[in-house]
Tab-separated table of C-alpha atoms in Angstrom:
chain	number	residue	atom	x	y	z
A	213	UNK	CA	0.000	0.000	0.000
A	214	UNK	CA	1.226	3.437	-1.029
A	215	UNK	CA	0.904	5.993	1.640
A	216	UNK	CA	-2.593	7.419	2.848
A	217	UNK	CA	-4.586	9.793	1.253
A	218	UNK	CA	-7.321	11.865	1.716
A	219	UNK	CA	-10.086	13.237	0.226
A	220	UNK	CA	-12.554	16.027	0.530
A	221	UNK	CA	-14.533	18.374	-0.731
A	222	UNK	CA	-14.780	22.223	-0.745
A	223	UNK	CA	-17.211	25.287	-1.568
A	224	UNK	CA	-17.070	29.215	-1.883
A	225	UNK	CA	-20.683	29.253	-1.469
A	226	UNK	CA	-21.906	30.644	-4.370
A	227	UNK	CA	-24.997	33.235	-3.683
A	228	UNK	CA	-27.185	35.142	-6.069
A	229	UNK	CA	-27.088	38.941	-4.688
A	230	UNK	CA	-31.016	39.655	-3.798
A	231	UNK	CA	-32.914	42.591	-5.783
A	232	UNK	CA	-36.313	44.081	-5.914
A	233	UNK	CA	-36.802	41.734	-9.135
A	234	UNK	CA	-35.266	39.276	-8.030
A	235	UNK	CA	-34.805	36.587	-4.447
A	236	UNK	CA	-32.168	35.166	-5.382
A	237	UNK	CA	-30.304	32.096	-3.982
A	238	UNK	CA	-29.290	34.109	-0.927
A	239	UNK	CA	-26.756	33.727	1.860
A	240	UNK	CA	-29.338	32.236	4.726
A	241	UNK	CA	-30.666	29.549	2.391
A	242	UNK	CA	-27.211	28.723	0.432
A	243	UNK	CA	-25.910	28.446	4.326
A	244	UNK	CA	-28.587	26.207	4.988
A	245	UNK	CA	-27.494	24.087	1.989
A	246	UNK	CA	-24.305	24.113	2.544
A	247	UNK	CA	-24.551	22.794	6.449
A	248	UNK	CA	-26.644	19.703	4.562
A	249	UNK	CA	-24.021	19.543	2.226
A	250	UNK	CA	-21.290	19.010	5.097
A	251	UNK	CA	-23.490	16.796	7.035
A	252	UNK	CA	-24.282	14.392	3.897
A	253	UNK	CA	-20.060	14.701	3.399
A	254	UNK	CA	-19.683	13.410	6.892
A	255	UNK	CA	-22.436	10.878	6.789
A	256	UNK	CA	-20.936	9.306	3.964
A	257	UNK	CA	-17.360	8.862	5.143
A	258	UNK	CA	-15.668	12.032	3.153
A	259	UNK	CA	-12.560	13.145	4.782
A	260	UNK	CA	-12.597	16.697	4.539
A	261	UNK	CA	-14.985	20.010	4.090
A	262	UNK	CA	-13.203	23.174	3.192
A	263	UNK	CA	-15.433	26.641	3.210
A	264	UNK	CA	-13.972	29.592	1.493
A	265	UNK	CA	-13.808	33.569	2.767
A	266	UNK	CA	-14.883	35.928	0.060
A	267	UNK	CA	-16.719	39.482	0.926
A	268	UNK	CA	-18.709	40.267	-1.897
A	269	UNK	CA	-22.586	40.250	-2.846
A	270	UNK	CA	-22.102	36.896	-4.836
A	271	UNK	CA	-20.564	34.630	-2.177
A	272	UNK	CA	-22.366	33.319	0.919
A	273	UNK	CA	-19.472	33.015	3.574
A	274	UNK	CA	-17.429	36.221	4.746
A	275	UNK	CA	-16.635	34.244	8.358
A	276	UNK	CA	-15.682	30.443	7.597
A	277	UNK	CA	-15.290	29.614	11.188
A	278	UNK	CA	-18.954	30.584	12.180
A	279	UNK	CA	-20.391	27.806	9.464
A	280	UNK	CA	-17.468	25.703	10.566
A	281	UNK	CA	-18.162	25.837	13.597
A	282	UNK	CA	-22.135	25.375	13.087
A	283	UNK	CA	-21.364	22.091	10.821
A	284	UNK	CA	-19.007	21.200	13.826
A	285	UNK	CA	-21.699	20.817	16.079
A	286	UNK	CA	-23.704	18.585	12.978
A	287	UNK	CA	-20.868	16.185	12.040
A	288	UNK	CA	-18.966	13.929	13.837
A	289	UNK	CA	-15.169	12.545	11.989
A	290	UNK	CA	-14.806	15.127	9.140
A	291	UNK	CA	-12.072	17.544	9.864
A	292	UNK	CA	-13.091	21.013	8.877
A	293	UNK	CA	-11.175	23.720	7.490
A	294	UNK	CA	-11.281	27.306	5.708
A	295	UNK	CA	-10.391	27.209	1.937
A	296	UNK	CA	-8.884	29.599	2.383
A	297	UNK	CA	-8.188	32.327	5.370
A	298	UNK	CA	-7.735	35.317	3.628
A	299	UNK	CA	-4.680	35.979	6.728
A	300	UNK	CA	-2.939	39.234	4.988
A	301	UNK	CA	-6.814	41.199	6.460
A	302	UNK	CA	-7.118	39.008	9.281
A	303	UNK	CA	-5.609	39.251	12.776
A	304	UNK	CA	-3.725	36.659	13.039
A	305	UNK	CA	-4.390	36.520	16.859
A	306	UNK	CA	-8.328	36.059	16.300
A	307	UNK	CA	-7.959	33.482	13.489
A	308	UNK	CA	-6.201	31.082	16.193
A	309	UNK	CA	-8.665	31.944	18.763
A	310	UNK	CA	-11.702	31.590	16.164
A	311	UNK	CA	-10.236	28.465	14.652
A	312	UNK	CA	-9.095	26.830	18.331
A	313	UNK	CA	-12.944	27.586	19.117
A	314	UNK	CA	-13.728	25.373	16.487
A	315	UNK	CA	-11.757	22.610	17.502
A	316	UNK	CA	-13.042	22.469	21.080
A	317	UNK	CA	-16.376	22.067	19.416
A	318	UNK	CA	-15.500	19.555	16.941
A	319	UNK	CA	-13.631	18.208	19.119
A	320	UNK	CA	-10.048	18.568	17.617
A	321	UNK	CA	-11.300	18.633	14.180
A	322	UNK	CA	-10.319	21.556	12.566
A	323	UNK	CA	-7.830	23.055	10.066
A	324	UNK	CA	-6.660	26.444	8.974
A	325	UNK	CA	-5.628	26.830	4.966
A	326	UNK	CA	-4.152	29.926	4.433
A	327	UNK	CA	-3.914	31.969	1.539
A	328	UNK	CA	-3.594	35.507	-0.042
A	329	UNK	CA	-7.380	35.038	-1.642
A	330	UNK	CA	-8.282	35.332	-5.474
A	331	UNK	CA	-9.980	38.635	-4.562
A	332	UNK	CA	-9.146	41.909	-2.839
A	333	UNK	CA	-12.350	43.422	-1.400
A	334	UNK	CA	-10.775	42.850	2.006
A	335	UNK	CA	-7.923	44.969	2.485
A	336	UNK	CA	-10.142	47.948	1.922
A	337	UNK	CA	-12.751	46.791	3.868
A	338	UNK	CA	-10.479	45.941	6.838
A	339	UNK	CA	-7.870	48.785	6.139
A	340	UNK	CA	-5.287	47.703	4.900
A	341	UNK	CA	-3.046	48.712	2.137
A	342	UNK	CA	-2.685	46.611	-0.937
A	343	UNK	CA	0.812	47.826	-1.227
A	344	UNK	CA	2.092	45.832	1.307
A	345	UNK	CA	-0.440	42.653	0.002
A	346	UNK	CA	2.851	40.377	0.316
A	347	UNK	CA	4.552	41.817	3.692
A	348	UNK	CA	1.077	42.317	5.232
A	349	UNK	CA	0.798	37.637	4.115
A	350	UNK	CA	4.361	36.909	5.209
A	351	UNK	CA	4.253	38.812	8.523
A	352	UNK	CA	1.093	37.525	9.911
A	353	UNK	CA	1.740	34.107	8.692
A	354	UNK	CA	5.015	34.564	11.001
A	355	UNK	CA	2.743	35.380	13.579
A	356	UNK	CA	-0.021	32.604	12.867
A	357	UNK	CA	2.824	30.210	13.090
A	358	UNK	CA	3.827	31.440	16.477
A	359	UNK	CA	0.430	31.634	18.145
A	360	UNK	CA	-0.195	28.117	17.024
A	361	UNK	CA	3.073	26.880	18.441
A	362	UNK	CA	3.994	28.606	21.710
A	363	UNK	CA	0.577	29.365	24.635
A	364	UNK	CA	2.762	32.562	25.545
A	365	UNK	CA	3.782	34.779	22.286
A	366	UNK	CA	6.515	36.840	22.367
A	367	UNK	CA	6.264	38.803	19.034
A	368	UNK	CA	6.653	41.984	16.447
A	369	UNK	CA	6.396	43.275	13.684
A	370	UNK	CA	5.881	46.334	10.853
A	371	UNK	CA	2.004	45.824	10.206
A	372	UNK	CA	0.859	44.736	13.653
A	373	UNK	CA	1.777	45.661	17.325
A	374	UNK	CA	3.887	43.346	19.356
A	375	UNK	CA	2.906	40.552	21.749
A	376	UNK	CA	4.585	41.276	24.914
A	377	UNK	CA	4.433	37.945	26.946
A	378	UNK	CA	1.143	37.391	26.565
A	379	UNK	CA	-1.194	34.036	26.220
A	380	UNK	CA	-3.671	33.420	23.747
A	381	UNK	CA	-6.474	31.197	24.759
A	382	UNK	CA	-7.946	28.922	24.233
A	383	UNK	CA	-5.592	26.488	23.017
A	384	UNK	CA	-6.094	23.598	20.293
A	385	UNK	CA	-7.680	20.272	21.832
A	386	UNK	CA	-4.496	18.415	20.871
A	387	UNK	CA	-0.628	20.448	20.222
A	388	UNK	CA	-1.552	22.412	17.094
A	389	UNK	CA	-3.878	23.384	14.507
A	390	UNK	CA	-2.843	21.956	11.552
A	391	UNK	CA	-1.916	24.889	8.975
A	392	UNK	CA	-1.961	24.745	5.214
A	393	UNK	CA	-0.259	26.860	2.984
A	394	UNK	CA	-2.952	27.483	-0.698
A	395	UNK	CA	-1.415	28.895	-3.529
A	396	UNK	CA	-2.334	28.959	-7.262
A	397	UNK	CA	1.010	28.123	-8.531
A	398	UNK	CA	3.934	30.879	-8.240
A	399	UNK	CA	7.486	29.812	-7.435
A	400	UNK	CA	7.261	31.931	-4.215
A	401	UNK	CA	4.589	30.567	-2.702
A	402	UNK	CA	6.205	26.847	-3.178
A	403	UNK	CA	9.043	27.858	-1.519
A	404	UNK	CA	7.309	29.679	1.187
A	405	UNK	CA	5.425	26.768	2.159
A	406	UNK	CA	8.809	24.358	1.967
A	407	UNK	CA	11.004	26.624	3.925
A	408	UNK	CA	8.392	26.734	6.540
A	409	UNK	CA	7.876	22.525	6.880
A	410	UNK	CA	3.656	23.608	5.376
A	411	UNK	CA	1.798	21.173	3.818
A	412	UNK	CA	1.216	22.996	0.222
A	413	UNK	CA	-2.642	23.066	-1.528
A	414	UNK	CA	-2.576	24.130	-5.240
A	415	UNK	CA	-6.027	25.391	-6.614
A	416	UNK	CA	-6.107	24.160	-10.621
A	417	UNK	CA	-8.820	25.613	-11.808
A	418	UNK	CA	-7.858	26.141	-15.454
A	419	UNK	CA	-5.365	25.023	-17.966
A	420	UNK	CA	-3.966	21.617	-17.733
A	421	UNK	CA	-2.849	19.630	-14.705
A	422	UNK	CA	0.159	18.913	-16.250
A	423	UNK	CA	1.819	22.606	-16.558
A	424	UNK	CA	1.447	22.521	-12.354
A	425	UNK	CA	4.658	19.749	-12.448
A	426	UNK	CA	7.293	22.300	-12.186
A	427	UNK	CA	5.580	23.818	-9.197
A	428	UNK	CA	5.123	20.831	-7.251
A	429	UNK	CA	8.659	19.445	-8.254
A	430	UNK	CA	9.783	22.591	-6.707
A	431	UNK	CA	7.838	22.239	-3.477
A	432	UNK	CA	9.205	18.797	-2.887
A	433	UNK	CA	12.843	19.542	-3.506
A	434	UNK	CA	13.031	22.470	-1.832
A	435	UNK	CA	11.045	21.014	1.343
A	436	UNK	CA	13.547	18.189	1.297
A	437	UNK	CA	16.578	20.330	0.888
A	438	UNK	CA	15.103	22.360	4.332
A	439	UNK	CA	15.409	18.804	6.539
A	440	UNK	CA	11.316	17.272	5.255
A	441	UNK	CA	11.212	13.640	5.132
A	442	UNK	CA	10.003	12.136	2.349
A	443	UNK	CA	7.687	10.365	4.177
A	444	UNK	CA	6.002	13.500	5.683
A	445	UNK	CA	5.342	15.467	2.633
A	446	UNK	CA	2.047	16.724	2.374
A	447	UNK	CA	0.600	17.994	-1.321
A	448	UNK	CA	-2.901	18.746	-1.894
A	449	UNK	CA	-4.569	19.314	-5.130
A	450	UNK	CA	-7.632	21.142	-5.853
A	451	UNK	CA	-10.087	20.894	-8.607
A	452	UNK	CA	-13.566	21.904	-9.838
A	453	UNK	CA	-15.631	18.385	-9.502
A	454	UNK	CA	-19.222	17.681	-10.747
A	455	UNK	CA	-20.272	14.064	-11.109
A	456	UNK	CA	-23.229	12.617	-12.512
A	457	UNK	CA	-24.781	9.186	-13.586
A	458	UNK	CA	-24.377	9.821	-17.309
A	459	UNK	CA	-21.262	11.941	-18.351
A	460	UNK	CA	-22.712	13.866	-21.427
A	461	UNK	CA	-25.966	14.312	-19.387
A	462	UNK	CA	-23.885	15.984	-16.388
A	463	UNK	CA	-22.089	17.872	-18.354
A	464	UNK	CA	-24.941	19.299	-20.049
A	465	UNK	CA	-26.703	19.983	-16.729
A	466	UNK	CA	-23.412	21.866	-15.426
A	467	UNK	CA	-22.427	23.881	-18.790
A	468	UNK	CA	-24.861	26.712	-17.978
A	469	UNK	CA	-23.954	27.098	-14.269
A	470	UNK	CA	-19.969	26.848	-14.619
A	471	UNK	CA	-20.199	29.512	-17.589
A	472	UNK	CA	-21.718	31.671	-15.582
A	473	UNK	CA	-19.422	31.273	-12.722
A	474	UNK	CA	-16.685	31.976	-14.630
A	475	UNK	CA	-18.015	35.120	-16.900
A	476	UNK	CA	-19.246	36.592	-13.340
A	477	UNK	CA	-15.934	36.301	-11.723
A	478	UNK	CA	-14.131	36.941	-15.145
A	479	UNK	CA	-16.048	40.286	-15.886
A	480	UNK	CA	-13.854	42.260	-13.681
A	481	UNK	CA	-10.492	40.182	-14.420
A	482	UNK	CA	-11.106	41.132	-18.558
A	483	UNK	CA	-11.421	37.589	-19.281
A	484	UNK	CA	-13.299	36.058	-22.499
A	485	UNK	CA	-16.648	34.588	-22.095
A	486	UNK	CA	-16.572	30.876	-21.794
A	487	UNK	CA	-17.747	29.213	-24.622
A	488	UNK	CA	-18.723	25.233	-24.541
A	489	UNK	CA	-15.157	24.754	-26.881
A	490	UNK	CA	-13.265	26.075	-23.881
A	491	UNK	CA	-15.750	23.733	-21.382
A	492	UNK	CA	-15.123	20.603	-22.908
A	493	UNK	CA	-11.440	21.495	-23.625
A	494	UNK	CA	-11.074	21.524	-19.704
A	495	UNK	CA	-13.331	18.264	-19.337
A	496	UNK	CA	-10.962	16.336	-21.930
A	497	UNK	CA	-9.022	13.529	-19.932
A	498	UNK	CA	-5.685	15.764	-19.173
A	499	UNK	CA	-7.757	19.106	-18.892
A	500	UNK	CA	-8.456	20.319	-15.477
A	501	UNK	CA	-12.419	20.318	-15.035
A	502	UNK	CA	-13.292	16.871	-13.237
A	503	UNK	CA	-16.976	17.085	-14.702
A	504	UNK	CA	-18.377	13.931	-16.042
A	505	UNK	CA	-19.198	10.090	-14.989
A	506	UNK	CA	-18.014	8.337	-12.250
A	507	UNK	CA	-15.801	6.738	-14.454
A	508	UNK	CA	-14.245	9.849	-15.664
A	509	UNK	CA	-14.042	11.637	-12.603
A	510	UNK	CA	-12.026	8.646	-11.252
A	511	UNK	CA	-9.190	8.336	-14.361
A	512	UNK	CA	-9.035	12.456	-13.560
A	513	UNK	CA	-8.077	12.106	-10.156
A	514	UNK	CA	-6.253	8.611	-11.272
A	515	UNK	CA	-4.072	10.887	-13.736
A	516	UNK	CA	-3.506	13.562	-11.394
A	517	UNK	CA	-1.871	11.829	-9.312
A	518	UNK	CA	0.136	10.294	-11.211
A	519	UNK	CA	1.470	13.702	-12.045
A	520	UNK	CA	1.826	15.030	-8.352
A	521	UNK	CA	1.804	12.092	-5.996
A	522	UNK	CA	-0.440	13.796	-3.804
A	523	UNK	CA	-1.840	13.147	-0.329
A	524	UNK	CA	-5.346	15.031	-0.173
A	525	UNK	CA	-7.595	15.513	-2.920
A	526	UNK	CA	-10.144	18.261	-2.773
A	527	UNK	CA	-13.403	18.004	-5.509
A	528	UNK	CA	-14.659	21.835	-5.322
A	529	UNK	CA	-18.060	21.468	-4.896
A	530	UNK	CA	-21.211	23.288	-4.702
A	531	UNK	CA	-19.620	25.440	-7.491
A	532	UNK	CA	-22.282	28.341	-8.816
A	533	UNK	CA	-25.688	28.359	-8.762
A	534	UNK	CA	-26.032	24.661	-8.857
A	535	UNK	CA	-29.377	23.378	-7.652
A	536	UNK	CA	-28.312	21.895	-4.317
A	537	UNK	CA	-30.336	18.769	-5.385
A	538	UNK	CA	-27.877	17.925	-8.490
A	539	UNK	CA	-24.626	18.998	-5.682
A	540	UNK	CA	-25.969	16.237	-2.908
A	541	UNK	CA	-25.983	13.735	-6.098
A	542	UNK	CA	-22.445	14.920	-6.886
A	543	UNK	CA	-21.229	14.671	-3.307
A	544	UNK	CA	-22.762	10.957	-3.035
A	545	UNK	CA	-21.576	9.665	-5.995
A	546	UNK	CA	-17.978	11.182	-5.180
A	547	UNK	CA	-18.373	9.578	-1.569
A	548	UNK	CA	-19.935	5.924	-2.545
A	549	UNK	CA	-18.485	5.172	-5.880
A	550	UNK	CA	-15.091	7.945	-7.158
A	551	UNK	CA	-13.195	7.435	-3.910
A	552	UNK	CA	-13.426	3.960	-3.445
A	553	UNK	CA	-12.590	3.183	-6.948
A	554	UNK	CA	-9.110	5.863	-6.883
A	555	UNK	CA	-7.866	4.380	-3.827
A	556	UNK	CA	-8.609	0.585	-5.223
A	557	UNK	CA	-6.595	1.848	-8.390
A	558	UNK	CA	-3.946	3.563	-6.825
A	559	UNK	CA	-3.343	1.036	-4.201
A	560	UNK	CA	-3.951	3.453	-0.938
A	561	UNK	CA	-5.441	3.167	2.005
């Protein structure tokens, strides 16, 4: 047997802003899904739920640790962790304390993934200056790191003011929090989370798989080079998943959904419309949309890892406006049939 791996699933929590002419699929009833969502994840043996921080009008969740901590109190064995902690507008101090609260309640179940976010509506909001976007992440990563390691923090520096000898509380049920560095695939960012002994999560969410090598090869020799053992490297890999009984069917069903996904968050980022060329360019067997069959889904994840030699797998769920119906489908056909099949295949426990 190779060594474990694990698998999960994640969400943004898509929500369609309310106007007069229009309800929408707002934030109390895609919340709602979402904690059935979890609870169905758990139920059926999935590893894993990770719940992005966004703050904008088309995303559910500004504060992942308030619907961790609500699924926490719904689930019983699936660790639970943001995806990601926006950290460069977050005090670092308060993401501990939020995130240790979560534990207690889940009873030593949560994570922490940390990232620099795909959007920047927060360092306004919060005040900070997006001049300093990549001091403001290293700095209060520093920090993070410190809080989760030592009760008593003794700490300073330029963006925050110093912790004189004094304890954060409370603590994590067992040691520490387990932290996560995400990234979407720049040198840096590999060797960030290397130097600093982090498990690494890479987001591919366009493109093809493949072009991510480099980036992962990089991770891995530079984590070994700073005293990892082989055995304890951690890689995650992150995709957007949508299964279905009949491949051309799901597909179909998704199309509409993912294109407008993409042109909403594209719109601002100049990007082309998506056209169904582009969609089932991504869906072909090395492309980087797992959206399809069972079977298909499953020679994806197969093929990925073949590539990376990962240890967690993340399917992002939930993805759009998605009628939560068709996503509880997705998530038990990933849970009964895709995971049991990639770990027969691959050998793992």
């Amino acid at each position: 047997m190779n060594k474990k791996i694990e698998f999960g699933l994640m969400t943004f929590a898509d929500a369609a802003p309310e106007t007069a002419a229009n309800t929408g699929l707002n934030a109390q009833q895609r919340i709602k899904d979402l904690l059935e969502e979890i609870k169905l994840a758990d139920e059926l043996g999935i590893e894993i739920y990770g719940v992005g921080e966004h703050h904008r009008p088309d995303y559910a969740v500004s504060s992942p640790t308030t619907v961790l901590a609500a699924a926490a109190a719904i689930t019983k064995n699936i660790k639970l962790t943001s995806a990601v902690t926006v950290l460069s507008s977050e005090d670092p101090v308060r993401v501990y304390q939020q995130f240790a609260t979560v534990d207690a309640i889940s009873g030593g179940r949560a994570e922490i993934m940390a990232g620099r976010g795909s959007f920047i509506e927060s360092f306004p909001l919060f005040g900070y200056d997006l001049d300093h976007y990549n001091e403001l992440f290293e700095e209060k990563l520093d920090l993070l790191l410190e809080i989760n390691k030592s009760e008593i923090v003794n700490w300073s520096g330029q963006h925050r003011a110093s912790i004189n000898n004094l304890g954060v509380y409370p603590r994590a049920v067992e040691g520490e929090i387990p932290v996560w560095l995400a990234a979407g695939g720049t040198p840096a960012s590999a060797i960030r989370a290397a130097k600093l002994h982090l498990p690494l999560m890479l987001a591919i969410i366009g493109g093809m798989p493949q072009q991510f090598t480099p980036f992962i090869n990089l991770y891995k020799k530079t984590a070994l080079e700073n005293g990892v053992k082989s055995e304890d490297l951690q890689i995650g890999i992150n995709n957007h998943m949508f299964i279905g009984e009949d491949g051309e069917k799901v597909a179909n069903e998704y199309y509409p959904y993912y294109a407008q996904m993409l042109d909403r968050v594209g719109r601002s980022r100049g990007w082309q419309p998506m056209t169904r060329q582009q969609f089932e360019f991504m869906r072909s067997p090395e492309g980087s949309l797992l959206v399809g069959s069972v079977g298909q889904v499953v020679d994806k994840i197969v093929y990925e890892h073949q590539l990376f030699g990962f240890t967690r797998f993340l399917g992002h769920a939930s993805l759009g406006f998605v009628p939560h119906e068709l996503t509880m489908k997705s998530i038990e056909l990933y849970a009964t049939q895709v995971i049991p099949e990639v770990k027969r295949r691959l050998g793992v426990l």
